Coordinates of C-alpha atoms and ligand atoms in Angstrom, one line a residue:
M1 CA -12.8 -66.9 21.3
M2 CA -12.9 -63.1 21.1
P3 CA -15.5 -61.6 18.8
S4 CA -14.0 -60.3 15.6
Q5 CA -15.1 -56.7 16.4
D6 CA -13.0 -56.7 19.6
I7 CA -9.9 -58.0 17.8
Q8 CA -10.2 -55.0 15.4
Q9 CA -10.6 -52.5 18.2
V10 CA -7.6 -53.9 20.1
N11 CA -5.4 -53.8 17.0
S12 CA -6.6 -50.6 15.5
E13 CA -5.1 -48.3 18.2
P14 CA -1.4 -49.2 17.7
V15 CA -1.9 -49.1 13.9
F16 CA -3.5 -45.6 14.2
Q17 CA -0.8 -44.5 16.7
Q18 CA 1.9 -45.7 14.3
T19 CA 0.4 -43.8 11.3
S20 CA 0.2 -40.6 13.3
D21 CA 3.7 -41.0 14.6
D22 CA 4.9 -41.5 10.9
Q23 CA 3.0 -38.4 9.9
L24 CA 4.5 -36.4 12.7
K25 CA 8.0 -37.6 11.7
K26 CA 7.2 -36.6 8.1
I27 CA 6.0 -33.1 9.1
R28 CA 9.0 -32.6 11.3
S29 CA 11.4 -33.6 8.5
A30 CA 9.6 -31.3 6.1
L31 CA 9.9 -28.4 8.6
R32 CA 13.5 -29.3 9.2
A33 CA 14.2 -29.2 5.5
L34 CA 12.5 -25.8 5.0
R35 CA 14.9 -23.0 3.9
D36 CA 13.0 -20.6 6.0
A37 CA 13.7 -20.5 9.7
V38 CA 10.9 -22.1 11.8
V39 CA 10.7 -21.8 15.6
L40 CA 8.0 -23.0 17.9
L41 CA 7.6 -20.8 21.0
N42 CA 5.9 -21.6 24.3
E43 CA 3.5 -19.2 26.0
H44 CA 6.4 -17.2 27.5
G45 CA 8.2 -16.8 24.3
G46 CA 10.7 -19.7 25.2
L47 CA 12.1 -21.9 22.4
E48 CA 10.4 -25.2 22.2
W49 CA 11.5 -26.6 18.8
W50 CA 13.4 -25.2 15.8
N51 CA 14.6 -26.4 12.4
K52 CA 18.0 -26.4 10.9
S53 CA 17.6 -23.0 9.2
A54 CA 16.7 -21.4 12.5
E55 CA 19.6 -23.1 14.1
D56 CA 22.0 -21.5 11.5
L57 CA 20.3 -18.1 11.5
L58 CA 20.0 -17.6 15.3
C59 CA 23.1 -19.7 16.2
L60 CA 21.0 -22.0 18.4
K61 CA 22.4 -24.9 20.4
P62 CA 20.4 -27.8 21.9
S63 CA 21.0 -26.2 25.4
D64 CA 19.0 -23.1 24.3
K65 CA 15.7 -25.0 24.7
S66 CA 13.3 -22.9 26.8
N67 CA 15.5 -19.8 26.5
S68 CA 13.7 -16.6 25.5
I69 CA 13.4 -15.7 21.8
F70 CA 14.3 -12.1 22.8
D71 CA 17.9 -13.4 23.7
F72 CA 18.3 -14.1 20.0
I73 CA 16.2 -11.4 18.3
S74 CA 16.6 -8.2 20.2
A75 CA 15.1 -5.8 17.7
R76 CA 12.6 -3.5 19.4
E77 CA 10.2 -3.8 16.5
F78 CA 10.1 -7.6 17.0
R79 CA 9.3 -7.4 20.7
Q80 CA 6.5 -5.0 20.0
Y81 CA 5.2 -7.2 17.2
Y82 CA 5.4 -10.3 19.4
E83 CA 3.4 -8.5 22.2
E84 CA 0.7 -7.2 19.8
T85 CA 0.2 -10.4 17.8
T86 CA -2.9 -12.3 18.7
I87 CA -4.0 -13.3 15.2
P88 CA -1.9 -14.2 12.1
N89 CA -0.9 -11.0 10.3
D90 CA 1.5 -9.6 7.8
G91 CA 4.6 -9.8 10.0
V92 CA 7.4 -7.4 10.8
Y93 CA 10.6 -6.5 8.9
I94 CA 13.9 -6.4 10.8
E95 CA 17.6 -6.2 9.9
S96 CA 19.7 -9.3 10.8
W97 CA 22.5 -8.7 13.3
R98 CA 25.0 -10.8 11.4
A99 CA 27.4 -9.6 8.7
P100 CA 26.7 -9.2 5.9
K101 CA 23.4 -7.7 7.0
R102 CA 20.2 -9.4 5.7
N103 CA 16.7 -8.2 5.6
L104 CA 14.4 -10.5 7.5
K105 CA 10.6 -10.8 7.7
C106 CA 9.3 -12.4 10.9
E107 CA 5.8 -13.8 10.9
L108 CA 4.1 -15.1 14.0
T109 CA 1.1 -17.5 14.0
P110 CA -0.5 -18.0 17.4
F111 CA -2.2 -21.3 18.2
G112 CA -3.4 -22.0 21.7
D113 CA -0.9 -20.5 24.1
E114 CA 2.0 -21.1 21.7
K115 CA 3.3 -19.2 18.7
L116 CA 4.9 -20.4 15.5
L117 CA 7.6 -18.1 14.3
I118 CA 8.7 -18.2 10.6
I119 CA 11.6 -16.0 9.5
Y120 CA 12.0 -15.3 5.8
D121 CA 15.2 -13.9 4.3
V122 CA 13.8 -11.1 2.0
T123 CA 17.1 -9.5 1.2
R124 CA 17.0 -10.4 -2.5
L125 CA 13.3 -9.5 -2.9
Q126 CA 13.9 -6.1 -1.3
H127 CA 17.0 -5.6 -3.5
L128 CA 14.9 -6.3 -6.6
E129 CA 12.2 -4.0 -5.4
K130 CA 14.7 -1.2 -4.8
M131 CA 16.1 -1.8 -8.3
R132 CA 12.6 -1.4 -9.8
R133 CA 11.9 1.8 -7.9
D134 CA 15.3 3.3 -8.8
F135 CA 14.8 2.3 -12.5
V136 CA 11.4 4.0 -12.7
A137 CA 12.7 7.1 -10.9
N138 CA 15.8 7.4 -13.2
V139 CA 13.8 6.9 -16.4
S140 CA 11.2 9.4 -15.4
H141 CA 14.0 11.9 -14.4
E142 CA 15.9 11.4 -17.7
L143 CA 12.7 12.0 -19.7
R144 CA 11.9 15.2 -18.0
T145 CA 14.5 17.5 -19.8
P146 CA 13.9 16.3 -23.3
L147 CA 10.1 16.6 -22.8
T148 CA 10.4 20.1 -21.5
V149 CA 12.5 21.1 -24.6
M150 CA 10.0 19.5 -26.9
M151 CA 7.1 21.2 -25.3
G152 CA 8.8 24.6 -25.4
Y153 CA 9.5 24.3 -29.2
L154 CA 6.0 23.0 -29.9
E155 CA 4.5 25.9 -28.1
N156 CA 6.8 28.4 -30.1
F157 CA 6.0 26.8 -33.5
S158 CA 2.2 26.5 -32.7
D159 CA 2.2 30.3 -32.1
Q160 CA 3.6 31.2 -35.5
P161 CA 0.9 33.0 -37.5
D162 CA 2.3 31.8 -40.9
M163 CA 2.0 28.1 -39.9
P164 CA 0.7 26.2 -43.0
P165 CA -2.9 25.0 -42.2
H166 CA -2.1 21.3 -43.0
W167 CA 0.5 21.3 -40.2
K168 CA -1.8 22.8 -37.6
R169 CA -3.6 19.5 -36.8
G170 CA -0.2 17.7 -36.5
F171 CA 1.1 20.3 -34.1
E172 CA -2.0 20.2 -32.0
L173 CA -1.7 16.4 -31.7
M174 CA 2.0 16.6 -30.8
T175 CA 1.3 19.2 -28.2
Q176 CA -1.5 17.1 -26.7
Q177 CA 0.6 14.0 -26.5
T178 CA 3.7 15.6 -25.1
T179 CA 1.5 17.3 -22.4
R180 CA 0.1 13.8 -21.6
M181 CA 3.6 12.3 -21.4
N182 CA 4.7 15.2 -19.2
R183 CA 1.8 14.5 -16.8
V184 CA 2.6 10.7 -16.7
V185 CA 6.3 11.5 -16.0
S186 CA 5.4 14.0 -13.2
D187 CA 3.1 11.4 -11.6
L188 CA 5.7 8.7 -11.9
L189 CA 8.3 10.9 -10.3
L190 CA 5.9 11.8 -7.5
L191 CA 5.1 8.2 -6.9
S192 CA 8.8 7.2 -6.8
R193 CA 9.5 10.0 -4.3
I194 CA 6.7 8.9 -2.0
E195 CA 7.8 5.2 -2.3
I196 CA 11.5 6.0 -1.7
E197 CA 10.9 8.3 1.3
E198 CA 10.6 5.9 4.2
A199 CA 9.8 8.6 6.7
H200 CA 8.7 12.1 6.2
E201 CA 8.4 15.1 8.4
L202 CA 5.1 15.3 10.3
N203 CA 4.0 18.9 10.0
Y204 CA 0.7 20.3 11.3
I205 CA -1.9 20.6 8.6
D206 CA -5.0 22.8 9.0
V207 CA -7.4 20.4 7.2
T208 CA -10.2 23.0 7.0
R209 CA -7.9 25.4 5.1
L210 CA -6.5 22.6 3.0
L211 CA -10.0 21.3 2.0
T212 CA -11.1 24.9 1.3
H213 CA -8.2 25.2 -1.2
I214 CA -9.0 21.9 -2.8
Y215 CA -12.7 22.9 -3.0
D216 CA -11.8 26.2 -4.7
D217 CA -9.5 24.4 -7.3
A218 CA -12.3 21.8 -7.8
Q219 CA -14.8 24.6 -8.6
A220 CA -12.4 25.9 -11.3
Y221 CA -12.0 22.4 -12.8
N222 CA -15.8 21.9 -12.5
Q223 CA -16.7 24.7 -14.9
E224 CA -17.1 22.4 -17.9
Y225 CA -19.0 19.7 -15.8
G226 CA -21.4 22.0 -13.9
H227 CA -21.7 19.6 -10.8
N228 CA -23.0 20.8 -7.4
I229 CA -20.0 20.4 -5.2
H230 CA -20.5 20.7 -1.4
L231 CA -17.9 21.0 1.3
E232 CA -18.9 19.7 4.7
I233 CA -16.5 20.4 7.6
D234 CA -17.9 18.5 10.7
T235 CA -14.7 18.9 12.8
Y236 CA -11.9 21.4 13.0
D237 CA -9.4 18.7 14.0
G238 CA -6.2 18.9 11.9
L239 CA -3.7 16.3 10.9
Y240 CA 0.1 15.8 11.3
G241 CA 1.6 14.8 7.9
S242 CA 2.9 16.0 4.6
E243 CA 0.8 18.8 3.3
M244 CA 2.2 18.5 -0.2
Y245 CA 1.4 14.8 -0.5
L246 CA -1.9 15.0 1.2
T247 CA -3.0 17.9 -1.0
S248 CA -2.1 15.8 -4.1
A249 CA -3.9 12.7 -2.8
L250 CA -7.1 14.3 -1.6
S251 CA -7.5 16.5 -4.6
N252 CA -7.0 13.4 -6.8
L253 CA -10.0 11.9 -5.2
V254 CA -12.1 15.1 -5.7
I255 CA -11.0 15.5 -9.4
N256 CA -11.8 11.8 -10.0
A257 CA -15.3 12.4 -8.6
I258 CA -15.7 15.3 -11.0
K259 CA -14.3 13.4 -14.0
Y260 CA -16.3 10.2 -13.5
T261 CA -19.7 11.9 -12.9
P262 CA -21.9 12.9 -15.8
K263 CA -22.6 16.6 -16.1
G264 CA -24.8 18.2 -13.4
G265 CA -24.1 15.6 -10.8
N266 CA -23.7 16.0 -7.0
I267 CA -20.4 15.7 -5.2
T268 CA -19.8 16.0 -1.4
I269 CA -16.5 16.4 0.3
N270 CA -16.7 15.6 4.0
W271 CA -14.3 15.8 7.0
S272 CA -15.6 14.4 10.2
K273 CA -14.8 12.7 13.5
T274 CA -15.4 8.9 14.0
A275 CA -14.8 6.5 16.8
K276 CA -11.5 5.4 15.1
G277 CA -10.1 8.8 14.1
C278 CA -11.0 11.5 11.5
R279 CA -12.5 10.6 8.2
F280 CA -12.1 12.2 4.8
A281 CA -14.7 11.2 2.2
V282 CA -15.7 12.2 -1.3
E283 CA -19.1 11.0 -2.5
D284 CA -20.4 11.3 -6.0
D285 CA -23.5 10.1 -7.9
G286 CA -21.5 9.3 -11.0
I287 CA -20.9 6.3 -13.2
G288 CA -19.9 4.0 -10.3
I289 CA -17.6 1.0 -10.4
A290 CA -18.4 -2.7 -10.9
P291 CA -17.3 -4.9 -7.9
K292 CA -14.7 -6.8 -10.0
H293 CA -12.6 -3.7 -10.6
I294 CA -12.6 -2.3 -7.1
A295 CA -9.6 -4.3 -5.7
R296 CA -7.4 -3.4 -8.7
L297 CA -8.1 0.3 -8.9
T298 CA -5.0 1.3 -7.0
E299 CA -2.7 -0.6 -9.3
R300 CA -0.5 1.6 -11.5
F301 CA -2.2 2.2 -14.9
Y302 CA -5.3 0.2 -14.1
R303 CA -8.3 2.0 -15.7
I304 CA -11.8 0.6 -16.3
D305 CA -12.3 2.7 -19.5
K306 CA -8.9 3.7 -21.0
G307 CA -10.6 6.1 -23.5
R308 CA -12.5 8.0 -20.8
S309 CA -9.5 8.2 -18.5
R310 CA -7.3 9.6 -21.4
S311 CA -9.9 12.0 -22.7
T312 CA -10.2 13.5 -19.2
G313 CA -6.4 13.9 -18.9
G314 CA -5.9 10.9 -16.5
T315 CA -2.6 9.2 -16.2
G316 CA -3.9 6.0 -14.5
L317 CA -1.6 6.7 -11.6
G318 CA -3.8 8.9 -9.4
L319 CA -5.2 6.2 -7.1
A320 CA -1.7 4.5 -6.8
I321 CA -0.5 7.9 -5.5
V322 CA -3.5 8.2 -3.1
K323 CA -2.8 4.7 -1.7
H324 CA 0.8 5.4 -1.0
V325 CA 0.2 8.8 0.5
L326 CA -2.5 7.4 2.8
Y327 CA -0.3 4.4 3.7
Q328 CA 2.4 6.9 4.8
H329 CA -0.2 8.4 7.2
E330 CA -1.4 5.0 8.4
A331 CA -4.8 5.5 6.7
E332 CA -6.3 3.1 4.2
L333 CA -8.3 3.9 1.1
Q334 CA -11.9 2.5 1.3
I335 CA -13.9 2.3 -1.9
E336 CA -17.7 1.8 -1.8
S337 CA -19.4 1.9 -5.2
V338 CA -22.5 0.8 -7.1
E339 CA -22.2 0.8 -10.8
G340 CA -24.5 3.4 -12.4
K341 CA -25.3 5.0 -9.0
G342 CA -22.0 6.5 -7.6
S343 CA -19.0 6.0 -5.3
I344 CA -17.6 6.9 -2.0
F345 CA -13.8 7.1 -1.6
S346 CA -12.8 7.6 2.0
A347 CA -9.9 7.3 4.5
V348 CA -9.8 7.2 8.3
F349 CA -6.7 8.8 9.8
P350 CA -5.8 7.2 13.2
P351 CA -5.6 9.3 16.4
S352 CA -1.8 9.4 16.3
Y353 CA -2.0 11.6 13.2
I354 CA -4.7 13.9 14.4
R355 CA -4.4 17.2 16.2
S356 CA -7.5 17.6 18.1
T357 CA -9.0 21.1 18.3
A358 CA -9.8 20.3 22.0
I359 CA -6.1 20.5 22.9
S360 CA -4.9 23.0 20.3
Ligands
ADP1 P1 -7.1 8.0 -13.9 O1 -6.0 8.9 -14.2 O2 -7.4 7.1 -15.1 O3 -8.3 8.7 -13.4 P2 -6.8 6.8 -11.3 O4 -5.8 6.0 -10.7 O5 -7.1 8.1 -10.6 O6 -6.5 7.0 -12.8 O7 -8.2 6.0 -11.3 C1 -8.2 4.7 -11.8 C2 -9.5 4.3 -12.4 O8 -10.5 4.2 -11.4 C3 -10.0 5.4 -13.4 O9 -9.5 5.2 -14.7 C4 -11.6 5.1 -13.3 O10 -11.9 4.0 -14.1 C5 -11.8 4.6 -11.9 N1 -12.3 5.7 -11.0 C6 -11.6 6.5 -10.1 N2 -12.4 7.3 -9.4 C7 -13.6 7.0 -9.8 C8 -14.9 7.5 -9.5 N3 -15.1 8.5 -8.5 N4 -16.0 7.0 -10.1 C9 -15.9 6.0 -11.0 N5 -14.7 5.5 -11.4 C10 -13.6 6.0 -10.8

């Protein structure tokens, strides 16, 4: 008679096999039922397996097995994305080739030599996002004229020498608040313009000259704060980009450093070369930021201390503008900060946006 342990070993393998087969079947049916298109690609980009949504989207037939994915998705952006993807990432957006046109997001996940491709239909999402952008742009635009009229009349009335003293305070407050509204509307319009413009002209920017302007304006703003502001230019390399947007973004960072540093502080503006490109940085020894706020600072209207932001004329949109402008120039905002000690806001511009002084 066989020992009982042996009986268990002999029997356990088929049972295990059966369970994993069942699980595999379940996984396959789940993938098949997914509304997103799923395609498994071999090491040469050939089709290994696909679900029903992929079959519909890419018009696949069983005989297409092993055919190249590029026979079905010919967009140049997709090929480049495929070749560059070695780790999971944010994916690439392409337009579908079928009528009516759909907006698709392709996401590749490499595993071993193979790649899993998931294609999402993001047409509706992108449509909603466009509606939101257009709404904000239209509202801001519509508010502009009435605000300008109100500000004009308020200024006229406030200048009247015979204004009754008990009205004076009221007029002061109305002027303050309409000025604030005007600043918010201007920032919202700027933000909408940056968001809507998908591509902008890349003009040469003399960064040394631009930073000298920003520094001069900062000194004027600094009068009531009395900080020591230093400008360090470690490279004469320039940038290709939008001078207007970059001026707005970089001066926002400098003005913030001034606003959020107690009087008599130290602020350094620096432009230097690094291994990855050229780096712009503003360092202050101001109030600093607690770690829990850092990730949310570039959200619209996110402020740590609403009162302080308003009293210094802030709209809560400055860092959102900075983030979008930098994104347009393929640079990313980095924030390092220690509460009570100070902050460094910086961005590294990649070589494709840099005009090196060596070749100019
Ligand atoms: P705001 O108009 O309020 O300044 P921003 O978008 O420019 O709006 O900044 C968002 C928030 O980030 C500010 O309200 C402030 O709390 C914080 N912040 C920005 N820059 C600094 C800085 N250099 N030091 C400390 N806090 C800062």
